Coordinates of C-alpha atoms and ligand atoms in Angstrom, one line a residue:
X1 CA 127.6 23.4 -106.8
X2 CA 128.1 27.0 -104.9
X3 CA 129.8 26.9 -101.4
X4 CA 128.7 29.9 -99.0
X5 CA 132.0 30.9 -97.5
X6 CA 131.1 34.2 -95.8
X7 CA 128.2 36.6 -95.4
X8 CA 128.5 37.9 -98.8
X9 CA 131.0 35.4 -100.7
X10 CA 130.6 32.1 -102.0
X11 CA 132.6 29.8 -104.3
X12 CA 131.1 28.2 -107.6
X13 CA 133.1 24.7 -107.6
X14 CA 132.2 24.5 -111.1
X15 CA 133.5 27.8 -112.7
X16 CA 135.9 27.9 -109.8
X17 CA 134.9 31.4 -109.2
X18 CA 134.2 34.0 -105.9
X19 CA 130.9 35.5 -106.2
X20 CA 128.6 37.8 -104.3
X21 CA 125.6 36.2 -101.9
X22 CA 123.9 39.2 -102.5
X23 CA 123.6 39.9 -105.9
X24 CA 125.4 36.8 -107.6
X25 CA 127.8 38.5 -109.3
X26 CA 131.1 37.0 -110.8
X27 CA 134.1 38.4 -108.7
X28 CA 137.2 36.6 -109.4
X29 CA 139.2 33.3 -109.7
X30 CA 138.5 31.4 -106.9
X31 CA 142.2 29.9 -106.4
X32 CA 142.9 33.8 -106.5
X33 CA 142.4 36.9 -103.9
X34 CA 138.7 37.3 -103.7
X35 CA 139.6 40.9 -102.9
X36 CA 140.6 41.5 -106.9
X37 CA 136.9 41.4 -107.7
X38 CA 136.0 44.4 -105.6
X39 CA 136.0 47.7 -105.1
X40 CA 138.2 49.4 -102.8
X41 CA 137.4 52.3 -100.6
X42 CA 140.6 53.6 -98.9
X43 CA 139.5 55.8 -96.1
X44 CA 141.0 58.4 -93.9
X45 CA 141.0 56.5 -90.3
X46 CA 139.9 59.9 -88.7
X47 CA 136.8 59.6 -90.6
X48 CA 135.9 56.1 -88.6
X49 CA 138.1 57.2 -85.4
X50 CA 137.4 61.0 -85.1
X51 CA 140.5 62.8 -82.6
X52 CA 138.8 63.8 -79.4
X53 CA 141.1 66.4 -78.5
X54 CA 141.0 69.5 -80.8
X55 CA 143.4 68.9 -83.1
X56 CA 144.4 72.2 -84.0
X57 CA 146.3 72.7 -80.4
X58 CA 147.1 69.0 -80.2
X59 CA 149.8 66.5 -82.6
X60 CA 147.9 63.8 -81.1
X61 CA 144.3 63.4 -80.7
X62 CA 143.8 60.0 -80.1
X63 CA 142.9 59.3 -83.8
X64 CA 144.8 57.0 -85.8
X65 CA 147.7 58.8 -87.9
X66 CA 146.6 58.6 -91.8
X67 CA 150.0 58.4 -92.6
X68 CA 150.5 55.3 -90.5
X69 CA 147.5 53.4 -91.4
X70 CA 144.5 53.2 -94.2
X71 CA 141.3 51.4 -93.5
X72 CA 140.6 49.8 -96.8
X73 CA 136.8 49.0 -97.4
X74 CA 136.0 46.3 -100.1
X75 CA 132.8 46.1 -101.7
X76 CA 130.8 44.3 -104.4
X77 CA 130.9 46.3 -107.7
X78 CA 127.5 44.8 -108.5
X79 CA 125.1 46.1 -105.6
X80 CA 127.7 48.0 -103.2
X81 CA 127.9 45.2 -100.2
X82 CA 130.8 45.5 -97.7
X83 CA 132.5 42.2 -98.1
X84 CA 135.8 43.0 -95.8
X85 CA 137.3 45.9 -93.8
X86 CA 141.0 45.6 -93.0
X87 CA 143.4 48.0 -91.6
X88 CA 146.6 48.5 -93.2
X89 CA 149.7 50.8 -93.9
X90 CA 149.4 53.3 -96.3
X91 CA 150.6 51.6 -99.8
X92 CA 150.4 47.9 -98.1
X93 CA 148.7 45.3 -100.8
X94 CA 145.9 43.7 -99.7
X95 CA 145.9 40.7 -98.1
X96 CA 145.0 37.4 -98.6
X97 CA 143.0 36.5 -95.9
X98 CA 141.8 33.1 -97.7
X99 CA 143.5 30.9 -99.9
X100 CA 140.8 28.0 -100.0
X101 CA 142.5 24.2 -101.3
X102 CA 139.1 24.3 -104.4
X103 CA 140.5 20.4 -105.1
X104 CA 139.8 19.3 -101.6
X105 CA 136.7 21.7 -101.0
X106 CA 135.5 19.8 -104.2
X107 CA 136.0 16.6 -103.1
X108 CA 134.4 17.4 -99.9
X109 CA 131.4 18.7 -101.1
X110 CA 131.0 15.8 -103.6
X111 CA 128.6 13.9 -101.6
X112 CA 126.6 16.5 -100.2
X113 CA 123.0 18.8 -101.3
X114 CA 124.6 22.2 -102.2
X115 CA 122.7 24.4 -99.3
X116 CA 120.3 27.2 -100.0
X117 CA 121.7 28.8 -96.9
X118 CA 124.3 28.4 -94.8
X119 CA 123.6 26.3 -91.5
X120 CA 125.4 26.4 -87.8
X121 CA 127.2 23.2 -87.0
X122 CA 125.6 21.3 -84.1
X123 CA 126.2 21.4 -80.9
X124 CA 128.9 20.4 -79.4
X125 CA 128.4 18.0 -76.4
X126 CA 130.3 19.7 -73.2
X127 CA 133.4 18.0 -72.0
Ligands
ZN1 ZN1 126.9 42.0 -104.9

């Protein structure tokens, strides 16, 4: 049974492991930081954020300081998705933006069709 979690991620309740939508590669343990399964681009911010004041007559441009913050890009190792952007200080470990309870996502899923694709919810009737 595979559970789509995100765009690109999905969690295999039977090998308990993150893999890519995309190209259905193995990433990592799924009680574990997906983000240990990926690669990591750590970009200058100016590159995203470029100064708009010359910043040869200016200390500040209006662009982020790189010593102050990274913008960390993870992608797939196996066809070069972007799973995840996150913005972070320089040297800050990644973070664990979802820790997922597998035992009760198991026993949730238990009773249902594993999807081919992920559906919306219906809608909701207005208060
Ligand atoms: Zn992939």
């Amino acid at each position: 049974m595979k559970v789509h979690m995100t765009e690109s991620l999905r969690i295999d309740l039977d090998s308990e492991r993150w893999e890519c939508r995309k190209c259905d590669r193995d990433l990592a343990d799924a009680r574990d930081n997906y983000k240990r399964g990926l690669l990591v681009y750590d970009r200058d911010p100016r590159e995203i954020h470029a100064p708009i004041v010359d910043p040869e007559r200016y200390d500040f441009t209006f662009a982020p300081d790189p010593e102050w913050v990274r913008i960390l890009e993870y992608c797939c190792p196996g066809c070069g998705t972007q799973v995840e952007v996150e913005y972070l200080p320089p040297g800050h470990p990644p973070t664990h933006d979802m820790k997922i309870d597998i035992d009760a996502l198991k026993k949730q899923w238990a009773s249902r069709e594993e999807l081919a694709e992920p559906v919306l919810a219906p809608p909701q009737a207005a208060k």
